[in-house]
Amino acid sequence: MKSYISYISSKKNLFTFVLSVSLLGFLISCEEDSNFIQGGAKPIVEAYLVAGKPISLIVKKEIAYNEDTSNTQTPINGLDIKVSDGTNSYALTSVGEGLYKSDTNVKLKVGVTYNLSFVYNGNPVTASTIIPTKPVGFTTDITSIARTKLNLSSGGGFGGGVDENVNVNLTWSNPTSDYHFVVVDNLEVSPVLIITLPTTTNFSDLTRRFRSQPVQGTTTILRSQQFQYFGKHNIVLLKVNPDYAALYNSTGSTSQNISTPPSTITNGLGIFTGVNADTLAFTVKQK
């Protein structure tokens, strides 16, 4: 299965919702709004800590007000970054393009608080998070649907008509009202489109993956027409911390609604948070 980080770690993917994370990348840094944040460039951290996995994070430079009109973020390499759990301290290695990794023998644990620290432009940058427990009781009422293959490449009509929109009802246990969201990911190496659109249509490959928004409830409904490809899929339920949900909800900010995106990172922006997940198999068949 693909990394949980990829399901939530792309701003462009995630906040199209869907990423997301970005679940495989999107950078949670509010690219649109960072041009309007005054006070100098800050480091933007993107880190999702997963139980049983080593540490991986990205650091880039904020696009400060009037500093760069290209909206291009610069990776920050060569920082002395450490993540500690109160007993052990893990030094991260800069591997280029703003990416930092721990040794592969580092295995993160559920329920442990992890603390991030480094210095940037003379300022201590710190953050902390805890990895949530795995989602419980994740089920679906159906494990497959059937769609009709349509070819609109010549610009014609729908021909055989539109499929009935079948609901896929997903449920899970959530007695403490934690935040969850769902990512659906097509697993086929060469996926076949359900509806082939005219060649002039800008049909993004991102539709191989789609997501729901974070909720504190116990259910999400997927609709059959959200699936754009035939074949095998993963339906992934991710449990996330409130800081992730707050950042997701802040993406409505625009140049007409100028605001600094919420962050729990001291002297920085972005996100340093834990995530856990469970996965169900799902198939889209051709009628």
Short mmCIF file of C-alpha atoms in Angstrom, two decimals:
data_model
loop_
_atom_site.label_atom_id
_atom_site.label_comp_id
_atom_site.label_asym_id
_atom_site.label_seq_id
_atom_site.Cartn_x
_atom_site.Cartn_y
_atom_site.Cartn_z
CA MET A 1 0.00 0.00 0.00
CA LYS A 2 1.16 3.54 -0.68
CA SER A 3 2.53 5.63 2.16
CA TYR A 4 -0.05 7.36 4.36
CA ILE A 5 2.04 10.51 3.96
CA SER A 6 1.32 10.61 0.25
CA TYR A 7 -2.42 10.60 0.95
CA ILE A 8 -2.30 13.86 2.87
CA SER A 9 0.88 15.68 1.98
CA SER A 10 0.04 17.73 -1.09
CA LYS A 11 -1.73 21.03 -0.74
CA LYS A 12 -2.69 21.09 -4.39
CA ASN A 13 -3.92 17.50 -4.27
CA LEU A 14 -5.37 17.54 -0.79
CA PHE A 15 -7.35 20.73 -0.92
CA THR A 16 -8.81 19.91 -4.31
CA PHE A 17 -10.59 17.23 -2.26
CA VAL A 18 -9.58 15.99 -3.04
CA LEU A 19 -4.93 15.80 -0.28
CA SER A 20 -5.66 14.24 0.35
CA VAL A 21 -2.72 12.91 1.88
CA SER A 22 -1.47 14.33 0.06
CA LEU A 23 -2.48 12.17 1.54
CA LEU A 24 0.43 11.91 -2.12
CA GLY A 25 3.01 16.32 -3.10
CA PHE A 26 1.27 19.12 -1.87
CA LEU A 27 2.86 21.62 0.48
CA ILE A 28 0.63 22.80 3.27
CA SER A 29 1.80 26.36 3.30
CA CYS A 30 -1.04 28.37 1.84
CA GLU A 31 0.79 29.30 -1.34
CA GLU A 32 -1.88 31.82 -2.34
CA ASP A 33 -1.79 33.69 0.96
CA SER A 34 1.92 33.65 1.78
CA ASN A 35 2.54 36.56 -0.60
CA PHE A 36 0.53 38.70 1.80
CA ILE A 37 2.18 37.65 5.06
CA GLN A 38 4.46 40.42 6.21
CA GLY A 39 7.33 40.25 8.66
CA GLY A 40 9.97 38.26 6.79
CA ALA A 41 10.29 34.75 5.52
CA LYS A 42 9.66 31.89 7.92
CA PRO A 43 10.39 28.19 7.50
CA ILE A 44 7.40 26.15 6.35
CA VAL A 45 7.39 22.63 7.76
CA GLU A 46 5.47 19.71 6.31
CA ALA A 47 5.64 16.61 8.49
CA TYR A 48 3.27 13.70 9.03
CA LEU A 49 4.42 11.16 11.61
CA VAL A 50 3.17 7.62 11.07
CA ALA A 51 3.28 4.79 13.63
CA GLY A 52 5.88 2.15 12.79
CA LYS A 53 7.59 4.36 10.20
CA PRO A 54 10.77 6.50 10.28
CA ILE A 55 10.63 10.30 10.28
CA SER A 56 10.41 12.30 7.07
CA LEU A 57 9.71 16.01 6.70
CA ILE A 58 10.10 18.89 4.25
CA VAL A 59 11.19 22.45 5.02
CA LYS A 60 10.75 25.32 2.58
CA LYS A 61 11.00 29.08 2.78
CA GLU A 62 7.89 31.21 3.09
CA ILE A 63 7.22 33.57 0.21
CA ALA A 64 7.30 36.85 2.11
CA TYR A 65 5.35 39.97 1.14
CA ASN A 66 6.74 41.58 -2.06
CA GLU A 67 9.77 39.27 -1.94
CA ASP A 68 8.95 36.91 -4.80
CA THR A 69 6.21 37.33 -7.38
CA SER A 70 6.81 33.90 -8.90
CA ASN A 71 5.07 32.03 -6.06
CA THR A 72 8.02 29.63 -6.05
CA GLN A 73 9.05 28.28 -2.67
CA THR A 74 12.72 27.62 -2.03
CA PRO A 75 13.74 24.41 -0.25
CA ILE A 76 15.80 24.93 2.90
CA ASN A 77 18.68 22.45 3.13
CA GLY A 78 21.42 21.89 5.68
CA LEU A 79 19.44 22.56 8.86
CA ASP A 80 20.30 20.80 12.11
CA ILE A 81 16.91 19.24 12.80
CA LYS A 82 16.14 16.96 15.72
CA VAL A 83 13.00 15.10 16.78
CA SER A 84 12.86 13.79 20.35
CA ASP A 85 10.41 11.70 22.34
CA GLY A 86 11.61 12.66 25.82
CA THR A 87 13.97 9.69 25.96
CA ASN A 88 15.53 9.46 22.51
CA SER A 89 16.66 12.23 20.17
CA TYR A 90 16.78 11.57 16.44
CA ALA A 91 18.98 13.72 14.20
CA LEU A 92 17.53 14.14 10.70
CA THR A 93 19.70 14.08 7.59
CA SER A 94 19.27 16.68 4.86
CA VAL A 95 18.96 14.77 1.56
CA GLY A 96 18.21 17.72 -0.74
CA GLU A 97 15.16 19.60 -2.05
CA GLY A 98 14.24 20.50 1.53
CA LEU A 99 13.71 16.86 2.52
CA TYR A 100 14.99 15.54 5.86
CA LYS A 101 14.95 11.91 7.01
CA SER A 102 15.80 9.91 10.12
CA ASP A 103 17.60 6.57 10.09
CA THR A 104 15.39 3.83 8.70
CA ASN A 105 15.61 1.91 11.99
CA VAL A 106 13.59 4.64 13.74
CA LYS A 107 10.04 3.37 14.32
CA LEU A 108 7.52 5.87 15.66
CA LYS A 109 4.97 4.79 18.28
CA VAL A 110 1.31 5.51 18.94
CA GLY A 111 0.59 7.69 21.96
CA VAL A 112 4.13 9.08 22.22
CA THR A 113 4.68 12.87 22.09
CA TYR A 114 7.33 13.88 19.55
CA ASN A 115 9.09 17.26 19.70
CA LEU A 116 10.61 19.02 16.69
CA SER A 117 13.44 21.55 17.08
CA PHE A 118 15.87 23.48 14.86
CA VAL A 119 17.19 27.01 14.43
CA TYR A 120 16.42 29.17 11.41
CA ASN A 121 17.69 32.73 10.98
CA GLY A 122 18.66 32.76 14.64
CA ASN A 123 15.18 31.79 15.85
CA PRO A 124 14.36 28.49 17.57
CA VAL A 125 11.65 26.66 15.62
CA THR A 126 9.71 24.14 17.71
CA ALA A 127 6.59 22.00 17.53
CA SER A 128 5.15 18.89 19.13
CA THR A 129 2.57 16.26 18.25
CA ILE A 130 1.27 12.85 19.21
CA ILE A 131 0.48 9.95 16.88
CA PRO A 132 -3.20 8.99 17.23
CA THR A 133 -4.44 5.44 17.62
CA LYS A 134 -5.55 3.47 14.57
CA PRO A 135 -9.17 3.96 13.45
CA VAL A 136 -11.53 1.36 14.90
CA GLY A 137 -14.38 -0.55 13.27
CA PHE A 138 -13.90 0.72 9.73
CA THR A 139 -16.44 -0.99 7.44
CA THR A 140 -18.29 -0.53 4.15
CA ASP A 141 -21.74 -1.77 3.17
CA ILE A 142 -20.54 -2.77 -0.33
CA THR A 143 -17.11 -3.74 -1.69
CA SER A 144 -17.69 -3.12 -5.40
CA ILE A 145 -19.77 -1.17 -7.90
CA ALA A 146 -20.37 -1.46 -11.66
CA ARG A 147 -20.06 1.46 -14.08
CA THR A 148 -20.74 1.77 -17.80
CA LYS A 149 -17.75 2.63 -19.98
CA LEU A 150 -18.43 5.72 -22.13
CA ASN A 151 -16.38 7.22 -24.94
CA LEU A 152 -16.96 10.94 -25.50
CA SER A 153 -13.65 11.55 -27.27
CA SER A 154 -15.41 12.49 -30.51
CA GLY A 155 -17.53 15.07 -28.73
CA GLY A 156 -20.74 13.02 -28.94
CA GLY A 157 -23.38 12.52 -26.29
CA PHE A 158 -23.53 10.00 -23.48
CA GLY A 159 -25.01 7.33 -25.72
CA GLY A 160 -26.03 4.61 -23.30
CA GLY A 161 -27.07 7.09 -20.66
CA VAL A 162 -25.81 7.89 -17.19
CA ASP A 163 -25.27 5.23 -14.51
CA GLU A 164 -27.40 5.23 -11.41
CA ASN A 165 -25.48 6.94 -8.62
CA VAL A 166 -24.96 4.22 -6.00
CA ASN A 167 -23.93 5.21 -2.46
CA VAL A 168 -20.98 3.56 -0.72
CA ASN A 169 -21.64 3.93 3.01
CA LEU A 170 -18.50 3.95 5.17
CA THR A 171 -18.72 3.78 8.97
CA TRP A 172 -16.33 3.58 11.90
CA SER A 173 -16.30 3.88 15.69
CA ASN A 174 -15.49 7.31 17.12
CA PRO A 175 -16.52 7.65 20.79
CA THR A 176 -14.10 10.54 21.43
CA SER A 177 -15.11 12.58 18.33
CA ASP A 178 -11.66 12.50 16.74
CA TYR A 179 -11.13 13.89 13.24
CA HIS A 180 -11.23 11.40 10.36
CA PHE A 181 -11.29 11.68 6.60
CA VAL A 182 -11.35 9.26 3.69
CA VAL A 183 -9.03 8.97 0.70
CA VAL A 184 -9.85 6.76 -2.29
CA ASP A 185 -6.90 5.73 -4.44
CA ASN A 186 -6.87 3.78 -7.70
CA LEU A 187 -4.21 1.03 -7.57
CA GLU A 188 -4.02 0.02 -11.23
CA VAL A 189 -0.68 0.44 -13.04
CA SER A 190 -2.51 1.40 -16.25
CA PRO A 191 -5.97 2.48 -15.13
CA VAL A 192 -8.84 2.59 -17.63
CA LEU A 193 -11.06 5.66 -17.63
CA ILE A 194 -14.75 5.08 -17.08
CA ILE A 195 -15.62 8.11 -19.22
CA THR A 196 -13.18 9.05 -21.98
CA LEU A 197 -13.50 12.79 -22.55
CA PRO A 198 -12.67 14.82 -25.69
CA THR A 199 -8.93 15.29 -26.19
CA THR A 200 -9.36 19.05 -25.69
CA THR A 201 -10.55 18.48 -22.12
CA ASN A 202 -8.03 19.18 -19.36
CA PHE A 203 -8.64 15.91 -17.51
CA SER A 204 -6.19 15.76 -14.62
CA ASP A 205 -4.70 12.45 -13.49
CA LEU A 206 -5.39 13.63 -9.94
CA THR A 207 -8.88 12.13 -10.26
CA ARG A 208 -7.25 8.75 -9.64
CA ARG A 209 -7.47 9.91 -6.04
CA PHE A 210 -10.28 11.78 -4.29
CA ARG A 211 -10.97 12.61 -0.67
CA SER A 212 -13.57 13.70 1.84
CA GLN A 213 -13.21 16.55 4.29
CA PRO A 214 -12.21 15.92 7.93
CA VAL A 215 -15.22 15.17 10.17
CA GLN A 216 -15.74 14.30 13.81
CA GLY A 217 -18.57 11.91 13.07
CA THR A 218 -18.70 8.20 12.28
CA THR A 219 -19.68 8.02 8.62
CA THR A 220 -18.84 9.20 5.13
CA ILE A 221 -20.79 8.53 1.94
CA LEU A 222 -19.00 7.99 -1.38
CA ARG A 223 -20.97 8.12 -4.61
CA SER A 224 -20.28 5.81 -7.51
CA GLN A 225 -19.85 8.68 -9.96
CA GLN A 226 -16.91 9.99 -7.93
CA PHE A 227 -14.90 7.04 -9.23
CA GLN A 228 -13.22 7.97 -12.52
CA TYR A 229 -11.38 4.69 -13.24
CA PHE A 230 -12.14 0.99 -13.34
CA GLY A 231 -10.20 -1.51 -11.26
CA LYS A 232 -8.92 -2.01 -7.76
CA HIS A 233 -8.95 0.80 -5.22
CA ASN A 234 -7.92 1.40 -1.64
CA ILE A 235 -10.39 3.23 0.57
CA VAL A 236 -8.24 4.65 3.37
CA LEU A 237 -9.66 6.08 6.59
CA LEU A 238 -7.17 8.44 8.22
CA LYS A 239 -7.38 9.63 11.80
CA VAL A 240 -5.75 13.05 12.18
CA ASN A 241 -5.14 15.58 14.92
CA PRO A 242 -7.14 18.83 15.24
CA ASP A 243 -4.28 20.93 13.80
CA TYR A 244 -4.63 19.15 10.46
CA ALA A 245 -8.37 19.81 10.38
CA ALA A 246 -7.81 23.48 11.26
CA LEU A 247 -5.32 23.89 8.42
CA TYR A 248 -7.67 22.16 5.99
CA ASN A 249 -10.54 24.44 6.99
CA SER A 250 -8.36 27.54 6.57
CA THR A 251 -7.86 27.02 2.84
CA GLY A 252 -10.86 29.23 2.13
CA SER A 253 -8.57 32.20 2.80
CA THR A 254 -7.80 34.24 -0.32
CA SER A 255 -6.32 37.61 -1.19
CA GLN A 256 -9.76 39.05 -0.36
CA ASN A 257 -9.67 37.31 3.02
CA ILE A 258 -6.07 37.71 4.10
CA SER A 259 -5.03 35.56 7.03
CA THR A 260 -2.01 33.65 8.24
CA PRO A 261 -2.76 29.92 8.02
CA PRO A 262 -3.08 28.30 11.46
CA SER A 263 -0.01 26.50 12.69
CA THR A 264 1.21 24.97 15.92
CA ILE A 265 4.83 25.57 14.89
CA THR A 266 6.60 28.26 16.94
CA ASN A 267 8.54 30.71 14.71
CA GLY A 268 7.38 28.84 11.62
CA LEU A 269 4.43 27.83 9.49
CA GLY A 270 3.04 24.57 8.14
CA ILE A 271 2.27 21.40 10.02
CA PHE A 272 3.96 18.86 12.28
CA THR A 273 1.37 16.25 13.12
CA GLY A 274 0.68 12.56 13.64
CA VAL A 275 -1.59 10.34 11.55
CA ASN A 276 -2.88 6.78 11.62
CA ALA A 277 -5.02 4.82 9.16
CA ASP A 278 -6.97 1.71 8.22
CA THR A 279 -7.69 0.46 4.70
CA LEU A 280 -10.47 -1.37 2.86
CA ALA A 281 -10.26 -2.92 -0.62
CA PHE A 282 -12.78 -1.81 -3.25
CA THR A 283 -13.35 -2.63 -6.93
CA VAL A 284 -15.02 -0.73 -9.76
CA LYS A 285 -16.22 -3.21 -12.39
CA GLN A 286 -17.27 -2.61 -15.98
CA LYS A 287 -20.90 -3.38 -16.85
#
